[in-house]
Tab-separated table of C-alpha atoms in Angstrom:
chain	number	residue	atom	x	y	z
A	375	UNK	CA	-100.553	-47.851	-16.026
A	376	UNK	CA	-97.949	-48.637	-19.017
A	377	UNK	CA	-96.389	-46.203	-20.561
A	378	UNK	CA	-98.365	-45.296	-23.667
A	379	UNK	CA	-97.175	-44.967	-26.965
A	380	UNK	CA	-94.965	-42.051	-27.922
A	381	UNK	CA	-94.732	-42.730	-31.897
A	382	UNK	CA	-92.158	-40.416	-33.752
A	383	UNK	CA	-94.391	-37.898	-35.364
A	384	UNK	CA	-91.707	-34.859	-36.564
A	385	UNK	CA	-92.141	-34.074	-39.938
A	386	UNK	CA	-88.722	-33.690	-41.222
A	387	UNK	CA	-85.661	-34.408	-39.071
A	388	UNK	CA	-83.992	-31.359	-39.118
A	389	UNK	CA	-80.227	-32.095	-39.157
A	390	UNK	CA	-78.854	-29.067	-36.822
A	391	UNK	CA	-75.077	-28.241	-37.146
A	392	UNK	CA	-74.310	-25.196	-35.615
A	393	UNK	CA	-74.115	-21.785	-35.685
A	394	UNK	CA	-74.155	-18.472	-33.779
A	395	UNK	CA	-74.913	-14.894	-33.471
A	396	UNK	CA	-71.700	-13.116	-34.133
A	397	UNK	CA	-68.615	-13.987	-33.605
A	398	UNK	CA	-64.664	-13.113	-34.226
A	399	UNK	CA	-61.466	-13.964	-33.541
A	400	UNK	CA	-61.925	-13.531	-29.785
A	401	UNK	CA	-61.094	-9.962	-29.577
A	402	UNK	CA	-64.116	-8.251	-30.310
A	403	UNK	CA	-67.691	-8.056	-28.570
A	404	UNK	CA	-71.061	-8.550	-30.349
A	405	UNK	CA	-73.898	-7.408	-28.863
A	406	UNK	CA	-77.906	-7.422	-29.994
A	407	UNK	CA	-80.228	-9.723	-30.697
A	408	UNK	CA	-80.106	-13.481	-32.781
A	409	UNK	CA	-79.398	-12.913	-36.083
A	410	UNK	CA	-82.401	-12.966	-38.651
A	411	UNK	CA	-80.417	-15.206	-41.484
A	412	UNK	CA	-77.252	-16.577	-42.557
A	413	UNK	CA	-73.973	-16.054	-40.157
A	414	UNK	CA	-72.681	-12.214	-39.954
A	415	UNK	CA	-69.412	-12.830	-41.272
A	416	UNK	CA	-69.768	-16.894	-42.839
A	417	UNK	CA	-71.919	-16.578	-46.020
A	418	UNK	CA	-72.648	-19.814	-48.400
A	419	UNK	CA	-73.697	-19.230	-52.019
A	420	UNK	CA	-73.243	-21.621	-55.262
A	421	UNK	CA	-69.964	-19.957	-55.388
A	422	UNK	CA	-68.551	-19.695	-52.099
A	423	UNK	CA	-64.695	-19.397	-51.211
A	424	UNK	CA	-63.421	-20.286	-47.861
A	425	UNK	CA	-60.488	-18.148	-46.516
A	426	UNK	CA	-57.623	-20.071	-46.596
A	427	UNK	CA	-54.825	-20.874	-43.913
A	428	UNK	CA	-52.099	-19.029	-45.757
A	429	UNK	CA	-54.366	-15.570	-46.460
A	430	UNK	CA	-55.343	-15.560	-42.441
A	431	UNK	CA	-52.265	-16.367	-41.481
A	432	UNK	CA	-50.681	-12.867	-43.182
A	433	UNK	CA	-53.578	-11.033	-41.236
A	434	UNK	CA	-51.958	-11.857	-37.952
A	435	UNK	CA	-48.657	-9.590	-37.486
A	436	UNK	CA	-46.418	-11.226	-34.762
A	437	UNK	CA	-45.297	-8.453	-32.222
A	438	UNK	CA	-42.323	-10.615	-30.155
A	439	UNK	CA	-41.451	-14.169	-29.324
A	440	UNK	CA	-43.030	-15.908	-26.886
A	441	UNK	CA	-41.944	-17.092	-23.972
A	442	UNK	CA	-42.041	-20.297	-21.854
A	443	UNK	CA	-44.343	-18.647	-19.240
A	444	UNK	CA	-46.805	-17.781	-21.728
A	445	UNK	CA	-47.239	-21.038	-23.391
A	446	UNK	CA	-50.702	-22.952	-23.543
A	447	UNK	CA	-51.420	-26.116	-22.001
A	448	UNK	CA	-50.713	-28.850	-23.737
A	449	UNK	CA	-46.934	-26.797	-25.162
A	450	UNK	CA	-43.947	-28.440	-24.372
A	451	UNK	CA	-40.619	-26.631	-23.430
A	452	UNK	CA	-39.215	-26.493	-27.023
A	453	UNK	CA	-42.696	-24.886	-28.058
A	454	UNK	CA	-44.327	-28.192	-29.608
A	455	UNK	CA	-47.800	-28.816	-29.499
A	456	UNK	CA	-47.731	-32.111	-27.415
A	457	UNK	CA	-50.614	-32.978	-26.221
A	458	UNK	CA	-54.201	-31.660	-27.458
A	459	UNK	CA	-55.892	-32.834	-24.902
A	460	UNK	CA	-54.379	-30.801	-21.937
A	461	UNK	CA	-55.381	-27.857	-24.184
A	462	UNK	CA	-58.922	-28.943	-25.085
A	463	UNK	CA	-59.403	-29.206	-21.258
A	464	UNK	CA	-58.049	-25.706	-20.480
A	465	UNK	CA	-60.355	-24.607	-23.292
A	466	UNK	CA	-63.607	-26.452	-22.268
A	467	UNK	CA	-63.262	-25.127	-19.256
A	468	UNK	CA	-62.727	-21.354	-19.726
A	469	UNK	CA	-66.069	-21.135	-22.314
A	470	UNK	CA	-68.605	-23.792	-21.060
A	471	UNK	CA	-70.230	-21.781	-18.967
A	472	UNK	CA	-69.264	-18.114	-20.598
A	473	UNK	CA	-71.441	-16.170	-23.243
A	474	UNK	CA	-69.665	-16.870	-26.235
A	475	UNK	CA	-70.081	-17.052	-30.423
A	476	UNK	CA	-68.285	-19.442	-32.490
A	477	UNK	CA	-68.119	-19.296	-36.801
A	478	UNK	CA	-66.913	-22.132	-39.027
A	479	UNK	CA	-66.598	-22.260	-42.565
A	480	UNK	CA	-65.296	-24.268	-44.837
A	481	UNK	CA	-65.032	-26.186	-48.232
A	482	UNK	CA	-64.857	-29.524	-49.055
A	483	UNK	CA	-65.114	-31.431	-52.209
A	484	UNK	CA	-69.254	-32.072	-52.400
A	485	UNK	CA	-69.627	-28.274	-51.777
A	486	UNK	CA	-69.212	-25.600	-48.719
A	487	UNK	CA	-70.217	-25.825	-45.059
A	488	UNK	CA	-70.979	-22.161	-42.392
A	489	UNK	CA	-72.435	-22.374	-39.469
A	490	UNK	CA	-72.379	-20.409	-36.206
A	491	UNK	CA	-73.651	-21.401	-32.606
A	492	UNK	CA	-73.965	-19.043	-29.716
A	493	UNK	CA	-74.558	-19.615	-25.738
A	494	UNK	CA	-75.425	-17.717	-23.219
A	495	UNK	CA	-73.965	-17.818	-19.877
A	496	UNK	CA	-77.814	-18.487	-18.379
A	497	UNK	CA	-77.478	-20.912	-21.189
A	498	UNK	CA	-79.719	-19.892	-23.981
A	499	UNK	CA	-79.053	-21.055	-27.213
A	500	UNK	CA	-78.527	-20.233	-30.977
A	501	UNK	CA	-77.723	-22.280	-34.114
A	502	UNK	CA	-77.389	-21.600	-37.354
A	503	UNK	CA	-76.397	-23.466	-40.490
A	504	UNK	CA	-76.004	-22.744	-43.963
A	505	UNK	CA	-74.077	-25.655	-46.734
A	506	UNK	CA	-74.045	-25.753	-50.358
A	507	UNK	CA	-74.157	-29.218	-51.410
A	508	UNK	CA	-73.573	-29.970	-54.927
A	509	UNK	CA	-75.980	-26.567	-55.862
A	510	UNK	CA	-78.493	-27.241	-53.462
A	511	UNK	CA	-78.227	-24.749	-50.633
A	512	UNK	CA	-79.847	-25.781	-47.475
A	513	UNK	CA	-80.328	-23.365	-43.730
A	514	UNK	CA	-81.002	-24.736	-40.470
A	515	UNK	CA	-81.517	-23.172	-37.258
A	516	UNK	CA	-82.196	-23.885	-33.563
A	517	UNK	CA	-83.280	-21.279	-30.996
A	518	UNK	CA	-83.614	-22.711	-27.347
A	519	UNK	CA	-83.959	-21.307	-23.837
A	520	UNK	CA	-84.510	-23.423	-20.963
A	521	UNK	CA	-87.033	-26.047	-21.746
A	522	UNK	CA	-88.434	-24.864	-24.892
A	523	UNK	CA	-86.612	-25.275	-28.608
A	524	UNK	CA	-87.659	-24.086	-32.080
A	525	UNK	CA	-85.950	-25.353	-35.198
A	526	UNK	CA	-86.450	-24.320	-38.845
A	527	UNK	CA	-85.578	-25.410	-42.076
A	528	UNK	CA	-85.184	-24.365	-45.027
A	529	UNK	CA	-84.621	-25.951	-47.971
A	530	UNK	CA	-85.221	-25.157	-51.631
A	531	UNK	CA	-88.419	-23.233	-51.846
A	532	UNK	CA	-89.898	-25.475	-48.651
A	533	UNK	CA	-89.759	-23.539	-44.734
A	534	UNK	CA	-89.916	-26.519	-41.385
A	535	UNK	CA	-90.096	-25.560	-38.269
A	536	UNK	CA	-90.606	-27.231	-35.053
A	537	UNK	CA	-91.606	-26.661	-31.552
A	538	UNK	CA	-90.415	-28.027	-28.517
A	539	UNK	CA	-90.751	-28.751	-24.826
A	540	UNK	CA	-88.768	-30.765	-22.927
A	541	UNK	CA	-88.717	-32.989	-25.899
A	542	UNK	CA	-85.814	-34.596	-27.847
A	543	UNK	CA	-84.766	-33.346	-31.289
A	544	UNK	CA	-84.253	-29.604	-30.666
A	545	UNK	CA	-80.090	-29.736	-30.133
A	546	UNK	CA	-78.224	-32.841	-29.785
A	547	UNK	CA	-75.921	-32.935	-27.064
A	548	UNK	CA	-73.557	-33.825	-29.585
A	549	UNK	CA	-73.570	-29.785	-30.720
A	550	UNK	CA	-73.526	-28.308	-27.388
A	551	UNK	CA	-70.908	-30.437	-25.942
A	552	UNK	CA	-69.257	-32.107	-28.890
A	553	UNK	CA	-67.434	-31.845	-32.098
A	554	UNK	CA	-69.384	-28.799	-33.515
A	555	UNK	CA	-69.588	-26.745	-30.234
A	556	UNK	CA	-67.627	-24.001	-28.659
A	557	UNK	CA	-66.196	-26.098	-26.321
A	558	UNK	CA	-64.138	-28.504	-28.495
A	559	UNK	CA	-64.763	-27.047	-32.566
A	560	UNK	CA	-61.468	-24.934	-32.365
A	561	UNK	CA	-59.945	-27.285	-30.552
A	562	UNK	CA	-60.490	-30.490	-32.572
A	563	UNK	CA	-58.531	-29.040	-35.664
A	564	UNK	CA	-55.466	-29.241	-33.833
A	565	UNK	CA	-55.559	-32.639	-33.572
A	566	UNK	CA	-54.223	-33.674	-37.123
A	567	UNK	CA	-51.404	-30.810	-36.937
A	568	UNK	CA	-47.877	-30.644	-36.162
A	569	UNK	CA	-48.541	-26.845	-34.336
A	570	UNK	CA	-45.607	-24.758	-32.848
A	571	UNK	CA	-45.017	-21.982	-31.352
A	572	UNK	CA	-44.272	-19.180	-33.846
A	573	UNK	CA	-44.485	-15.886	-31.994
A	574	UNK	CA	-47.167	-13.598	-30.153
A	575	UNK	CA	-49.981	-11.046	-31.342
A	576	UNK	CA	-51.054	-8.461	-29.965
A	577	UNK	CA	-54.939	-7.821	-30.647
A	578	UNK	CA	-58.041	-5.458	-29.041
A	579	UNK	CA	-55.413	-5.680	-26.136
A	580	UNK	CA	-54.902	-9.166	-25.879
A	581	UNK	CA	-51.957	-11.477	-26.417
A	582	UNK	CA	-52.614	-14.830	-28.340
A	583	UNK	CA	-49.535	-16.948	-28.987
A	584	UNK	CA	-49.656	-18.203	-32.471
A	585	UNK	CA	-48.848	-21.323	-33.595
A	586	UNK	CA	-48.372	-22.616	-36.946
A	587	UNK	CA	-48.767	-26.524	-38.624
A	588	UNK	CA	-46.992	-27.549	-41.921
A	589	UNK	CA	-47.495	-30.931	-42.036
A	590	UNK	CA	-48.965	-34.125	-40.109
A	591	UNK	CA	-47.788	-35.111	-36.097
A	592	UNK	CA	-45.275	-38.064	-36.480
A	593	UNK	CA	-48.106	-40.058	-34.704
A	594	UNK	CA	-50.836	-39.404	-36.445
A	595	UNK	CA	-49.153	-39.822	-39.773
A	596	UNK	CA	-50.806	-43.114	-41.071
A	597	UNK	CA	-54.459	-41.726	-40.417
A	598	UNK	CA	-56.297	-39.995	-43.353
A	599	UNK	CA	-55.157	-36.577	-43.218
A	600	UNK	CA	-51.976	-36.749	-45.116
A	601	UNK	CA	-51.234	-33.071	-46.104
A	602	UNK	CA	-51.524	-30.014	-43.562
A	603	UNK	CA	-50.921	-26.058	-43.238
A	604	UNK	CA	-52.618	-24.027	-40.354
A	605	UNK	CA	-52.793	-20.966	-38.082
A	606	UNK	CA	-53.834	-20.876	-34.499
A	607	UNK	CA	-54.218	-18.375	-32.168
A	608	UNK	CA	-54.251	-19.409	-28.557
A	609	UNK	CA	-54.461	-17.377	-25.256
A	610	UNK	CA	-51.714	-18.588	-22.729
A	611	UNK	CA	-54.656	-19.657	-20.588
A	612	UNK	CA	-55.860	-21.844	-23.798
A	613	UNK	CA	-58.505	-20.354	-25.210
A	614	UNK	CA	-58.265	-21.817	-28.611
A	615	UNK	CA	-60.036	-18.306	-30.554
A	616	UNK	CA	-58.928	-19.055	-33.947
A	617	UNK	CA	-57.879	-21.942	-36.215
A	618	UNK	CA	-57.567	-21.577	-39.823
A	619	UNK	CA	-56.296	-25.006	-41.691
A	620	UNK	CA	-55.844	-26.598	-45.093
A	621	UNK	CA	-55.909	-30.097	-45.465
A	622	UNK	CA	-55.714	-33.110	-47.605
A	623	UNK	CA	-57.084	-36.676	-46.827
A	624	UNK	CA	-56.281	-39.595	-48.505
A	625	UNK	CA	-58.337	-42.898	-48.649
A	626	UNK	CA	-58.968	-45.843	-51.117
A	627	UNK	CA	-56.440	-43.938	-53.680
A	628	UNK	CA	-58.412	-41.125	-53.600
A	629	UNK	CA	-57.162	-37.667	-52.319
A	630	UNK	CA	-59.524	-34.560	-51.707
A	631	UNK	CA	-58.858	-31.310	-50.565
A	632	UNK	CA	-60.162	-29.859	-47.358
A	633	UNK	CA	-60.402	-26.316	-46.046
A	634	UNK	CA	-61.370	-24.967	-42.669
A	635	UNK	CA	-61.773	-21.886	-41.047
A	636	UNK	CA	-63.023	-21.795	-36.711
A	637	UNK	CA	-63.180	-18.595	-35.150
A	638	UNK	CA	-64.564	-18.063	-31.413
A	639	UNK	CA	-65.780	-14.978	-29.907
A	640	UNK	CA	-65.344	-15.091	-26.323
A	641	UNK	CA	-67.251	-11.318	-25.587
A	642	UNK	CA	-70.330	-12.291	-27.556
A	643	UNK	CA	-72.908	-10.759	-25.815
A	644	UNK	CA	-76.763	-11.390	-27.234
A	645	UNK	CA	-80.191	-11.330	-25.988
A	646	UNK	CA	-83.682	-12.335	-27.488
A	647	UNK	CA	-84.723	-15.208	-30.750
A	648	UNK	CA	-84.486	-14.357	-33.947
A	649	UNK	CA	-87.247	-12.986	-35.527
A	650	UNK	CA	-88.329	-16.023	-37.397
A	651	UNK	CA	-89.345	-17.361	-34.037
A	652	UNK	CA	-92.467	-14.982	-33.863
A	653	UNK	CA	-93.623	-16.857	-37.303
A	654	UNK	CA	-94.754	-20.035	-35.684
A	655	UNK	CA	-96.916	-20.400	-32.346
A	656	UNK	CA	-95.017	-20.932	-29.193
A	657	UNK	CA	-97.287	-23.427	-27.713
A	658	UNK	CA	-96.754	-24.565	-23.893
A	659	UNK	CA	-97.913	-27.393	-21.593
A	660	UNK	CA	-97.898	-27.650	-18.420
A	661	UNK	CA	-100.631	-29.018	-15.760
A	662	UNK	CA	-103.505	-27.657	-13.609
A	663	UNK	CA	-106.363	-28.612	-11.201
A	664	UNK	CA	-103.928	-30.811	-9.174
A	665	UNK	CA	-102.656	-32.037	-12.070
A	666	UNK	CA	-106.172	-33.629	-12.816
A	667	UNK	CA	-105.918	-31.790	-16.269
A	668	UNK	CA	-103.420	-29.588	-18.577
A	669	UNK	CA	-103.144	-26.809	-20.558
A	670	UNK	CA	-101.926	-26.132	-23.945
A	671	UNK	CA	-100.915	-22.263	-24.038
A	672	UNK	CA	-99.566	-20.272	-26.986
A	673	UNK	CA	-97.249	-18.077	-25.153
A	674	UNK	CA	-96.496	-15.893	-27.985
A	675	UNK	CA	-95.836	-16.211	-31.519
A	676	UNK	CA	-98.551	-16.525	-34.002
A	677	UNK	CA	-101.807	-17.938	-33.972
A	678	UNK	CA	-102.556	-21.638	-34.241
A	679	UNK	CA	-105.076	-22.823	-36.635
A	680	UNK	CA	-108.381	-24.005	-35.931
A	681	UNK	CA	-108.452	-28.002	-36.450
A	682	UNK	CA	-104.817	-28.658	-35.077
A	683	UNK	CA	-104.858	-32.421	-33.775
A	684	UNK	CA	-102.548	-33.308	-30.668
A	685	UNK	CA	-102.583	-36.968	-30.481
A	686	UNK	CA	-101.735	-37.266	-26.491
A	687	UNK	CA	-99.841	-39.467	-24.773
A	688	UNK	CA	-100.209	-39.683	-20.491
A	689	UNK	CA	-99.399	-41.464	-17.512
A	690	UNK	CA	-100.342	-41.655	-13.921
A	691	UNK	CA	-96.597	-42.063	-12.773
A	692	UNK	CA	-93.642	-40.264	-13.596
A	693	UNK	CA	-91.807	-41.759	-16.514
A	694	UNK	CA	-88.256	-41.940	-17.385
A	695	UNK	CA	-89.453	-41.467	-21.417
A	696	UNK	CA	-92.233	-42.493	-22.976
A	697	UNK	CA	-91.231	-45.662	-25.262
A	698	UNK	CA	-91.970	-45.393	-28.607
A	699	UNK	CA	-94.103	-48.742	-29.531
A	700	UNK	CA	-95.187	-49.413	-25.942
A	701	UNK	CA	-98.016	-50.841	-24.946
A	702	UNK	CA	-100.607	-47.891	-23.517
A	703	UNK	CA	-103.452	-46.131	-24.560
A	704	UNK	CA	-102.881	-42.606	-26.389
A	705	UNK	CA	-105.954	-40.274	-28.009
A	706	UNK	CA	-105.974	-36.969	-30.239
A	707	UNK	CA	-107.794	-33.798	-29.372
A	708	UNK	CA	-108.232	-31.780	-32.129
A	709	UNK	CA	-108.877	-27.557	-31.685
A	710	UNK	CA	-112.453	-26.263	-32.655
A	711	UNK	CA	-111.226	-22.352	-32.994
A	712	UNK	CA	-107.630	-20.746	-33.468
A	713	UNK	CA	-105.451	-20.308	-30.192
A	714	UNK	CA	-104.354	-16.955	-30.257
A	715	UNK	CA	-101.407	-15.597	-28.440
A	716	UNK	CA	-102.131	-15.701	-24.445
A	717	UNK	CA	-104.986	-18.285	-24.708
A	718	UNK	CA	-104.942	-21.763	-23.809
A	719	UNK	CA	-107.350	-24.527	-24.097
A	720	UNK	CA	-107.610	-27.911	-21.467
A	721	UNK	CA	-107.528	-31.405	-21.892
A	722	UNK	CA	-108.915	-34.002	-19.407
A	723	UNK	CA	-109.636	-37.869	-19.392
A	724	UNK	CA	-111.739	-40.367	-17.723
A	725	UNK	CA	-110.025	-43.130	-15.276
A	726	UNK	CA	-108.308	-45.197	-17.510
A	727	UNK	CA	-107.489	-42.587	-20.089
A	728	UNK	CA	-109.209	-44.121	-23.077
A	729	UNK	CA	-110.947	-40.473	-23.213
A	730	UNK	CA	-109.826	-37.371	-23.592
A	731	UNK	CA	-111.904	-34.421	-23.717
A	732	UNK	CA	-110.892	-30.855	-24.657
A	733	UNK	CA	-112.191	-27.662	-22.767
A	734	UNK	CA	-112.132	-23.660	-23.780
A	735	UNK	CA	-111.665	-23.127	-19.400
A	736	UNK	CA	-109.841	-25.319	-16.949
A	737	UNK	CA	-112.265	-28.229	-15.594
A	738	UNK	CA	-111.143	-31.003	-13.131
A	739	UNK	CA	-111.205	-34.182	-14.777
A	740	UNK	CA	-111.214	-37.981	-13.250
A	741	UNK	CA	-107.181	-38.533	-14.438
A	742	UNK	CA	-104.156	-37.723	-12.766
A	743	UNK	CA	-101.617	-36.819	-15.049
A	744	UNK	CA	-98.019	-37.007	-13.954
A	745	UNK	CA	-96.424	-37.363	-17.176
A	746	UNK	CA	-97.882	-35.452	-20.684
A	747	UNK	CA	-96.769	-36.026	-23.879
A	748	UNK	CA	-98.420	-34.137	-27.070
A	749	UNK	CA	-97.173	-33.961	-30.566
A	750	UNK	CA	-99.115	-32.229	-33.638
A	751	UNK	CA	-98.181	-31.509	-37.184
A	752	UNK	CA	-99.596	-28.789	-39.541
A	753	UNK	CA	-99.390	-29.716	-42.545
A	754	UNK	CA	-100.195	-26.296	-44.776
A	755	UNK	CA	-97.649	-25.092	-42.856
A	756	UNK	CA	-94.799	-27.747	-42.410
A	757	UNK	CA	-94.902	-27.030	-38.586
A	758	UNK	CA	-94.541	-29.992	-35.931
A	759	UNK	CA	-94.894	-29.418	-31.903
A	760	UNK	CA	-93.606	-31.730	-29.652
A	761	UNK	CA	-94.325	-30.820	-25.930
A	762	UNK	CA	-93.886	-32.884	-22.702
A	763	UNK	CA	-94.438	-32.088	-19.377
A	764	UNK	CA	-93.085	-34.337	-16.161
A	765	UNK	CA	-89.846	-35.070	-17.582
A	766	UNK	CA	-87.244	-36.105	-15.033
A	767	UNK	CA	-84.704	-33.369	-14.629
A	768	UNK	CA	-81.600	-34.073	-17.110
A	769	UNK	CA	-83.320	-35.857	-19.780
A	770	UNK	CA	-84.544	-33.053	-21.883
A	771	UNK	CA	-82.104	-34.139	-24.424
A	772	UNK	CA	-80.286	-30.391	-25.612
């Protein structure tokens, strides 16, 4: 059987830039649950300020000189900042698989950017994002543990959320192992720097060396950034756990100003989603009766409406992803009562899938389904639910 057609039916692509649950400058530990709204210490109004370079930079009191022996990776002998990438690695290492809270905030000239993004070291996942875009302020956050994701929304007076399984959309690898994570954030505003070593600090029992920028690396001085000041603390091991930088880039004549504040917690310690996850149902798929049906569960959460339609999408062979546009058959169920928390309903088909037929108990039906692919979108409530079951492991795209 062809794949059958897996059409894109998410309401509102939510654009999900990062943030976390608590987070500082690597020194001290946060512990509870996922924060309810906006970052704990990155807040975003119509009038937000951004710490600048120069203001953190008086925070940090140097205790002593450092020495060679406690230089990062990536420091050369006279204390220069050499190469970034030795550093990033050093970094990347030490927090990719470590419970840790990162905060960014900053300014730029259409408006104001905060976000946080948290991981657990078993890997579960929290995003938040807050920006200010010429007045119009706009949240976004992701909440994901293992194969399920939820995502809301919010922006102006209008609340979208999403629910995943298995499914694309919930956090681009981009966020957990790009530009915007933990592992490379701090790091990647080193880049356009000409960092030193200026001295050591001494905080919550640590030593960071500090290093300091006041202009643009000889190499890197025909790119954009033309103008640079910033503040980095680094553990000798290279745990980049705070960079605080003002900037100017330059292109077609035009000169803006830039500023950007990354702090990392590396003793972030949180548990459980944040309490707007119990606002939407937590629907689950999975299959039963030898796979001859499945079974929609709401695991938790609230109810689901009566009249929800899941258009479905299934095949008799394991598929690498359902192609959107392929040729296939595909059906909708549609729910006769609400699905409370704990219950489930079941969904079979005839031989050749051109049938589906949906059940209040499990029932054996004459289809094998390998591969299960259901989407649904509730309108009243902006809500969409994405949900596949039989993916091959590593392409649940987080």
């Amino acid at each position: 059987m062809t794949s059958p057609t897996r059409r894109a039916a998410l309401a509102v692509a939510v654009a999900l830039l990062l943030v976390t649950a608590g987070c500082s400058d690597g020194t001290t530990s946060t512990t509870g649950t996922a924060p309810t709204t906006g970052p704990a210490t990155a807040t975003s109004t119509d009038t937000d300020t951004t710490t600048t370079a120069t203001s953190v930079a008086s925070a940090y009191t140097v205790t002593g000189n450092a020495t060679a022996d406690q230089y990062p990776p990536g420091v050369a002998a006279d204390g220069t900042l050499t190469n970034v990438s030795a550093i990033r690695r050093a970094h990347e290492s030490a927090v990719a698989n470590e419970s840790v809270a990162l905060t960014v905030e900053g300014t730029n000239p259409n408006g104001s950017t905060a976000f946080r993004h948290a991981h657990a070291a078993n890997g579960t996942y929290y995003s938040e994002r807050t920006s200010t875009t010429d007045g119009e302020r706009r949240t976004s956050e992701v909440y994901r543990t293992g194969s399920h994701g939820y995502t809301r929304a919010v922006v102006g007076n209008e609340t979208y959320s999403s629910v995943l399984q298995n499914a694309t959309g919930t956090v681009p690898a981009g966020l957990t192992h790009g530009v915007f994570s933990p592992d490379n954030a701090p790091v990647e505003l080193l880049a356009d720097g000409d960092y030193t070593v200026n001295g050591t600090v001494e905080r919550g029992g640590r030593t960071f060396v500090r290093l300091t920028a006041d202009g643009v690396p000889q190499h890197r001085s025909h790119g954009f950034v033309t103008a640079y000041e910033g503040t980095a603390l680094v553990t000798p091991g290279g745990v980049v756990a705070a960079v605080h930088a003002s900037f100017e880039r330059t292109a077609d004549n035009t000169t803006e100003q830039y500023e950007q504040s990354v702090t990392l917690d590396t003793d972030a310690d949180w548990s459980g989603p944040p309490p707007w996850v119990a606002d939407v149902p937590r629907l689950s798929l999975s299959t039963v009766e030898d796979k001859r049906a499945f079974e929609i569960r709401n695991a938790g959460g609230a109810t689901l409406p009566a009249n929800t339609t899941f258009r479905v999408d299934a095949a008799e062979s394991r598929q690498w992803v359902f192609q959107a546009d392929a040729v296939g058959s595909n059906a909708t169920v549609t729910t006769d009562a609400p699905l409370e928390p704990g219950d489930a309903v079941y969904v079979t088909a005839n031989a050749d899938a051109s049938a589906f037929t949906l059940h209040d108990e499990p029932e054996r039906g004459a289809y094998t389904f390998e591969d299960v692919d259901v989407r649904a979108r509730r309108g009243d409530a902006n809500t969409t639910y994405h949900l596949s079951w039989g993916v091959p492991p590593g392409q649940v795209d987080w």
